[in-house]
Structures are given as C-alpha cells and as structure tokens.
Amino acid sequence: MKSQIKTTFSNFFFEYETPRQVLVKNKRVAVVCRIIQMGVLAYIIGWVFMYEKGYQVVDTAIGSIFTKMKGVSFTNISKKERIWDVADYVFPEQGDSSFVVMTNYIVTVGQKQGKCAELPDGKNKCNSDADCDEGKYKRMGNGHMTGRCMNETSTCEIYSWCPVEDDRKIPDPPVLLTAENYTLFIKNSITFRQFNVVRSNLVESVNQSYINTCLYHPKTDPLCPIFRLGDIVERSGLNFSEIARVGGAIGVLIDWDCNLDLSIRHCKPKYEFYGLYGTGKNGDKEEKPSLGYNFRYAKYYVEDAVEKRTLMKVFGVRIDIIVHGRAGKFDIIPTLTAIGSGVGIFGVATVVCDMLLLYLVPKRDFYKNMKFKHTQILEEKPDLPQSKTERDLPKE
Amino acid sequence: MKSQIKTTFSNFFFEYETPRQVLVKNKRVAVVCRIIQMGVLAYIIGWVFMYEKGYQVVDTAIGSIFTKMKGVSFTNISKKERIWDVADYVFPEQGDSSFVVMTNYIVTVGQKQGKCAELPDGKNKCNSDADCDEGKYKRMGNGHMTGRCMNETSTCEIYSWCPVEDDRKIPDPPVLLTAENYTLFIKNSITFRQFNVVRSNLVESVNQSYINTCLYHPKTDPLCPIFRLGDIVERSGLNFSEIARVGGAIGVLIDWDCNLDLSIRHCKPKYEFYGLYGTGKNGDKEEKPSLGYNFRYAKYYVEDAVEKRTLMKVFGVRIDIIVHGRAGKFDIIPTLTAIGSGVGIFGVATVVCDMLLLYLVPKRDFYKNMKFKHTQILEEKPDLPQSKTERDLPKE
Amino acid sequence: MKSQIKTTFSNFFFEYETPRQVLVKNKRVAVVCRIIQMGVLAYIIGWVFMYEKGYQVVDTAIGSIFTKMKGVSFTNISKKERIWDVADYVFPEQGDSSFVVMTNYIVTVGQKQGKCAELPDGKNKCNSDADCDEGKYKRMGNGHMTGRCMNETSTCEIYSWCPVEDDRKIPDPPVLLTAENYTLFIKNSITFRQFNVVRSNLVESVNQSYINTCLYHPKTDPLCPIFRLGDIVERSGLNFSEIARVGGAIGVLIDWDCNLDLSIRHCKPKYEFYGLYGTGKNGDKEEKPSLGYNFRYAKYYVEDAVEKRTLMKVFGVRIDIIVHGRAGKFDIIPTLTAIGSGVGIFGVATVVCDMLLLYLVPKRDFYKNMKFKHTQILEEKPDLPQSKTERDLPKE
C-alpha cells in the first residue's frame, strides 16, 4: 500500500503528459490555420499588450481643486460709475471646483414684506377676484394671493417681498461684458491611491515665474494653469456675448492619462472645455429647453427699523471643473490574465482549423481517422491487437 | 544549412498540428461531459454575453448638476406676517448639486460681543468659581470662561456673542411646514468620454411645454425633471413633518444605464431617493446617533457703532444629488477576452470528464491505456516494435 | 437520411473526445513541468483567489458627507477683545464636504467706490502718466487706471474700491492660532448600489455616548468621527502654525474596503490625511509654486447713503473630504473568468515544457516522434500498416 502511494507520487513527479498531435500536411488548411494563429498573436501582442496596455493594472484618481479668479470690470450705468472685483462677482467666494462668474444681473433694490400686484408677465392674469384664491400660491407666482384682482395690472394682489422683481427684460448687452478678460487660476492635486502617487497640475516645467506671465493656449502653453474666461467659453463652442447675457454652464475637464512605467514627469494634465446645457452648438431650441443659467440671492439690511433686502437675479458663466484621472502600471495579474485569455483564443483558432479539416476538406474521413481513435469496437471484441490495427489504420 | 531553414519554414507554414483524440464510447461519461459542456456554453452565451453584456466595453459618466427651487411659504409668528422665497430659504444660493432647504429655524437677534452666562442646558453646570477655569473653553460651551460662576443660572460666565443662543426647544410644528410644496428642478448633463457622448436629463420627450406643467411621478412622469420636495422625502422612506422639524439628509440618485449599441434615445435617467443619515426607517435610535441636520449662520450688521449679528440655527432638508452613469458599447477586446476565458472553462469541463473516465469508471484502466502512451519502456528496451505493441495494448 | 441524423446525434451525445497524451518519463523535464504547473496553481489559488479575491465582483461606493465644526477662539487685537465662533470662521456655513476654516485674515474696513493710488508693492510702479493707460487694467492690479501716475506712491491712480487692500504683510503669528483646538465632526453615508448596501461611518460601536466624549486617534480611537483640527494638519505631515499663517489644503480620505462575504459589521471606515498643495513636506519651493490658500470675501453695507464694504482676505485650512469606497462580494462570473484564465495559463506551462522536450533534451527526436504523427507519408504511400510503424516508432 505504502509503496503504491510512493509509486503514484513518483510517477506524478517524474513523468508528465503532453498531448499527442497529428501533423497535418494539408497546405490549404495549414496556411489558413497559421494565418488565424498569427492574427491572434498579433492581436494579443499588438492590441492587448501594446495599444491597450493589457499588462498594466489601472487606478483612477482622487482629485482636489482650488480655483481663483482675477480681474475687474468697470461699469457706467445711468452715470453711476462702479468697479466690480472678485469679491463682487464670484459665487461662492472660497474657490470651489464649481462656481459662477456673474456677467449680467437684474437688481431689485429695497424690497420689503407687504402686499403688491403680481408681475403682469402674461402667466398670472386675472379678470376678477374669483381668479385669485386667497392663501394659495401659483407655480409661476411670487407670493401668496390675498384674494384681490388688481385693476391696473390685471394680476392678483399677493403678499410678498414688494416691489416684485421685474425680470422680463434681460439687460442687453450684458452689464459685465468685460468679464471676458477675467483670468481663472486652477490648482489641481490628484492622488492615485493604489500606486501611492500624488501629483499636481503645477508640474515640473510650471514654476512661479512662468505662472506670473503665462496664459493657457492648447498649442503654445498647454500646461499653463491660468485661463482667460473668454477663451474657455469660445473653446467650449459657445458664444461669449450670448452666454454672458442669459448665462450658461461650461465644463472644464482636467484629464490625466498617466503611464507610471515611464517617468512621473510624463504624467501631465490635459485641459478640455465643453458646454453643459447652455445655448447649444446646433442652436436647436426645440431639443434643448431651459437655456441659460441664473439664480437669485439677497442682501438683507434694516432701514428705519424695517427689514429690507436687495434682490439680485444673477446671470453668469457657471464653471464646473471635473477631474478625470487614470494611471496604469505594470502588474503581474493583468499580464497573466491577458496571456491566459490569449491562450484561450489560440484554442479557438485550433477549433476553427479542425472544423475546416474534418468537415470541408475532401479527404476529411482520412483526417478524421488520423485524429480520432475509437473505443467502441474494443468494448465489443476482445482480440485487441488486431482490432487496434483496424481502428488506427483504416483501409480507405 | 540554408535549405534546412527553408524546410523548417515551409514545414511551419504548410503543416499544422491538431491534437489526437480518443472518442470514448461510454454513455454515462459522455452524457455527463456533454451536459457540462452545454452548461458552460449556455453560461457563456446566456449569462456572460446576453445578460452581463460581456461583449461591451464600459465607461462611467462624468456628470454636472444644476438645481433650482421654486415656491414660497407664508408664516404668521406672533402676529408678524412674513413671506419666504427662494433667496430666503436655499443654502447656498447658486444651484449646487448639494444644498439645504430651510424648514425650521431658531433665531437669536442682536447678538453682540460681551460677557454673559452660559446656557443652563445641563451640560455646563457649575457650583463655584473653581468650576470655571478662566480662559478655558468647554467642548459643549459657547465661549471662553471668565472664571466666574453665575448664581442665577448655575452656569459659568463666558465671553461670547451675547445673549447666548437658546436651542433647547425646537419649534414644533416646524415654521416652514409648507416647504412640502416647493418644487425642485434638476438639470443634469453627463459625458461618456470614451464614447464621446454627451447627454442631458432633458431627453427628447421632455420639451419646454412639458416642463412648464409636469411633476415627477415614478409611474406616470418618470422623466419629468421637476420634483415636489414632499414627494422626495416621502419616497426616500422618511416622514416629512419629522424631517422638517429636526432636519435630515436625502440622497437623490440619477441613474443612467445606457446601452449605446441601441439608439441614444433609449439612454434615459432613472431617479431614486433614499434617506442618508436622518431619522431612520427602523427608528432604532440606539443604532443611529446624530439624527437631524442643522447648521448655523449669521447676518452681520452695525447698530449704533456696535457690530451685531443675527444668528440663525437652520434645520432643513439637505439634498445631495448624485449621478451614477454607466454606458456599454460593443468592443472587440472584451468580446475576445470573454471568448478566450470561455474556452478556458471548456478545458475545465474536459478535465472533469477525464477524471470521471480515468478514476471512477469500471473500465478505467482500459481507457487509461487508450488515452496515454508511455515512453519509459522505450528508453530501456531497444526492440521497439514489439514493446510498442505491449505498451499500447496491455493485456489486463 | 433521418437515421443518419439520428446516428450523428446519438454519437454526439454518447461519445466524447478526450485528447490522447504521451506520458513522458523524463525526470528533468517532468520536474520542471510540475514545478511550473504548481507555480501556476499556487498563483491562481494564492494570489488571484485569496489575496486579490478574484472570485468577488467589485462595486465602488457613492458617498455623502456632512461636516460640523465646533470650537471658539478669543482674540485681543489692539485691546479689542473678540470671540470667534463657528458662524464666524467656517466657509461655507452649511456643512459641505469641502470647506475652509479661517485661521488668519487681513481686513480692509470701509471700502467705497472711488479713485485712489494702486498699492506700491513693486509690481505696479510708474514713472509718468504714460505708464498708466487710461481705462486699462493690469493683471496684478486692483482696478481700472485713470491715466495718472501718483507721485507719493509711484503707482498709477486707479478707479477701485478704496482704500486698496494692503496684503503685503500677513499677520504673524496667525490671528486665530487657537483654531488648532477646534473639532470636526464628520458624518459619512455610503451606498454600494450593486449590493444594495447602505452604511454610515457611525458604525455599531459608535453610539451617542461615545461620540459625546471621544476624539479620533489612529491607534486608540480609529472609528471616532470627531477630529481635532491640529491633529488633522499634523497627521498630514504639515506644520500647523505655518499653515495657519498662509493657509493650506488638506485632504481627508475616508477609505472603505469592505468584504461583504463577511458580516457587514466588519465594513468599517479608515481615515487618512494628506497635504494637498500647501507648504510641502520636502520644502522645495522651486518645485511647488503657489503655496498657501486664501480667498477674499466682502460684507456690504450702506453708511450715510454710500455703499461700502468690509473686505476680508481669509487665510485658512481648507479641508477636502473624499470618500473612496470599494466592496467585494462572491459572484460566479469573476470566479469562472479567473478559473478560465488560469486554465489558459496552465496551457502556457504545457507549451513551455513541450519546448524543453522537443528542442533541448538530447533524445528530442524520439520524443518528437512519440508526440507527433505525420500525415504526408500516408498521402504518398498506400501501404499503411508498415509506414505507420515506421513513423510511430523511429529507429534511433
């Protein structure tokens, strides 16, 4: 018993099995087969390994963004000169990855709580008091109806912040058209956790003196982290004067595609710009509702013991900065998985060739007998030596 | 030499090797084997290819979100009528993907820098001045202790914004319970970089006139981008009046699962709602500490040359809008990888059948001899023809 | 015809093919082959299955974060005592995942629109009016030039918010150095959509009484969701007093790595801290431009019917909280893919051994003839039995 285990064990270690094969000398099948095999090999080496870098394990980046706008605008509205700086036109102020640069606005000064007529903008018409349900609120309205229909405006009286904002006419040209010349500075830090790599968009070639003077340009200054607002809008395929008037949203994509098998210095960001929902490229208004971008905010104050507010309807360029990072590095697992998968596909090549050989070639029966050995005759006849010869060497 | 290379080369191209196989006529093993193989085939075709779409390469979306609330509330607190509109109750104002709708608040008017007693809320008791370390700050306290213990309140005197906010009693019912009827408009734009596809949640069937009147409903209006706040809360499994009182956080998930092999028109968003940390579904308070959602903010002003502020403790519904996008498209690499992997699993089927054949079937030794050819006798004995017969056809 | 199909069908079901193999009794090749095969097996079982958990399907988390700072600071600047609480020093106020804690500031009180001299900080020098283009704006300037060069400061006169902010000297030590003792409370909720699992960082062992007293420490309290600001900064490798002075950005990573085949209770967060772009670890200032973090914001007010503002240049610690979640769960597809791939790699092992056998071993021609059966002689000579013997059993 013991010696039997020993034999089995030594057999296992001192002999190995390898498949017996037929070398088929059929030019047509062989050439087809070799071409398929070389195609598979070329695909595995060329495409999977070299082009798609199948030998690399991939990690996606975790990114952080800090932004800073620079620039001032000067306006002269009804002889009132005014300068606008960063603290005036950026929302929110703390340098988020998503922010709005005000380019146009409608201001309603000195609103206070009270009763006044709804805005006669066509959506809130009334003919009699019956059209104005007391205490109700209309979806397009600005306040709670008191139940009266005002004769002067043909709209319901409402309890609201009065006077009601009149946003029927958007200033054209936009008040802060010079916003085009503002500059945006982006700091972006990314982390590839799996590879323990931290990287900033201020790469080696971007030093302080370069930052002081550069301006992003896709050809000449592709790594400069300072962007002109007008350039961002134009490169996203939108028109600045139109977007400045009604507002719009722009995506700035910082794209990192790093091969960490090379030096980290080659790991550089690429900036891309595209319009998000604004006035579209094709200008097809039926397909793209809700153009523009705006929001309201209020500054509150107390005057003569009455709480008042200045309401601003702000139109502007909303910038959403998005980081998309991907790094690859050689790793044994994806390499072996790709090889294993490739060997599997090699098997497919053999299966295809065998089908050709066994079903399409004229001498297919001969090849079938070369390839296959049958067992059933043996089970019936006990005179093995002879039957064996018969099976293995068919008389065709 | 040259001719030898030529021969090797022509041999390589004009002949191909295919494994020799035994056709085993054993019904039981054969049936088991075929069942396993067909299972593998069914798995590869049915599951990997059709259900999991293993022939597709997958990309995840980059999303941008813009939100806009609509609606007004009317309150009448101690005979003071007040209207609340968007500029009053949304934080922050510029339409972020994460924002808070105020539903309840505690206001402390006219705070100014000075000395006053700490709030007697049980956490800040003192018996003598010794309990109040001068210049220290307690974790639950509102300011720096001056070193005195106040008799009236049995709490330390502190240097702070005075009077100290008293947030022991949260208004019930919540002040802005009508927030339930506010509507939320969501604009969502997604980009699948790999496929160069940009898509908005305002899909083909959502035009301007539809937006003007629709309201989201999972069955009847699943694509309407306008949501009633009360509906969002209820659908997330929470109770509006409770969440309105103490605050809570809701996740709104915009889920895109697109098959880009079909028309882009079928790529539509699905909206889902779930409670984030608020008053939980099971109501098990031991397991879920820190219920509610609130934050403080201050409005500063100057009165009689003294800086003052109005402090608001805001309770509200915090909405976090999250985009989860995934698109698949046919690609040759995952297809071949899936096939290659499948062929590999086919190999496993053969291995299992061979084990059955060689170890479990009664005639296993016969099959062993059919399958395997030995080499060792050859190495010892030079009379090959005879030994060969012996080996190949054992007399058992 | 019908019976022929029946035969083919029954043949298909009642017989199966298995490759014929040679058992090679060559110790050296066999041992090499077994070692390679066992290496592959060990790799598949040990590495792919156990270490990398290749049998699991993986989902990444969708996360939501809510933050709350606590703590007060006391300052005494030019004999003016002042207390700073959360509403004063956190931007924005509503508890976002990315926020700024003010630690230092430069305040410019009472700015109003008007004409004044540009700041003489060396970047805006002028010698004569010719250096100051009327109506132009300098990249480093604060307003529109009026065309005059001021003698007193040797800088251009500008139309701006006057007086211009003087940020040449940053307060040192920072005004709010005690910010070190502020605490940050983080609520984090994650969702693994694929597995329908929702999880909060307030795990089972973190109950209300624990939260009331605990403070995060990587060794003793790794699950406490309350962090001391000073600790966060120190653990990220930065120096608090330096970062407090000029500002800096810190990433707080909440890392979830969950094995959902185990109990959900083992799915716990891990907190990590790292500096984002601030004063770097290596202190190499040439490599890391744009140190520090600051932004400006303004509080507007009306005094004597003139609009004025108080401008704050805020330096602070910016905290970016990032969630990185990954959960794995057993699934049949990755399991079979890994097995299939592994079988493929097994095939590679056989190929390597065959190469050894057929090209390197001395008796290679003998083994070649054992493994391969040729077809070309057959095609030429009709006397099969004899030729077969010749081919199969070479005389070496």
PDB file of C-alpha atoms in Angstrom, chain C residues 12 23 41 47 49 52 95 112 115 124 148-149 156 166 171 192 199 213 227 238 241 264 288 308 336 354:
ATOM      1  CA  PHE C  12     -22.604  13.388 -30.232  1.00  0.00           C
ATOM      2  CA  LEU C  23       3.331  10.165 -20.631  1.00  0.00           C
ATOM      3  CA  LEU C  41      -1.719  26.657  -9.382  1.00  0.00           C
ATOM      4  CA  TRP C  47      -2.731  35.251  -5.338  1.00  0.00           C
ATOM      5  CA  PHE C  49      -8.232  33.911  -5.307  1.00  0.00           C
ATOM      6  CA  GLU C  52      -6.765  39.629  -4.725  1.00  0.00           C
ATOM      7  CA  GLY C  95     -21.542  71.702   6.317  1.00  0.00           C
ATOM      8  CA  LYS C 112     -16.096 102.550  -1.149  1.00  0.00           C
ATOM      9  CA  LYS C 115     -10.193 106.843  -7.078  1.00  0.00           C
ATOM     10  CA  ASN C 124       2.657  98.326 -10.235  1.00  0.00           C
ATOM     11  CA  ARG C 148      -2.475 109.474 -13.720  1.00  0.00           C
ATOM     12  CA  CYS C 149       0.741 108.443 -12.011  1.00  0.00           C
ATOM     13  CA  CYS C 156      -0.917 104.546 -11.050  1.00  0.00           C
ATOM     14  CA  ASP C 166      -2.759  96.145   1.611  1.00  0.00           C
ATOM     15  CA  PRO C 171      -0.175  88.705  10.411  1.00  0.00           C
ATOM     16  CA  PHE C 192     -22.996  50.180  -2.695  1.00  0.00           C
ATOM     17  CA  ARG C 199     -23.580  52.113   5.537  1.00  0.00           C
ATOM     18  CA  THR C 213     -16.591  62.154  24.621  1.00  0.00           C
ATOM     19  CA  PHE C 227     -11.205  65.112  14.789  1.00  0.00           C
ATOM     20  CA  LEU C 238       2.255  69.750   7.693  1.00  0.00           C
ATOM     21  CA  SER C 241       1.476  77.291  12.769  1.00  0.00           C
ATOM     22  CA  ILE C 264     -21.413  43.869   7.500  1.00  0.00           C
ATOM     23  CA  LYS C 288       5.958  73.769  -5.570  1.00  0.00           C
ATOM     24  CA  LYS C 308     -19.492 100.432   1.468  1.00  0.00           C
ATOM     25  CA  LEU C 336     -15.299  31.442 -13.661  1.00  0.00           C
ATOM     26  CA  ASP C 354       6.991  20.859 -24.726  1.00  0.00           C
TER      27      ASP C 354
END
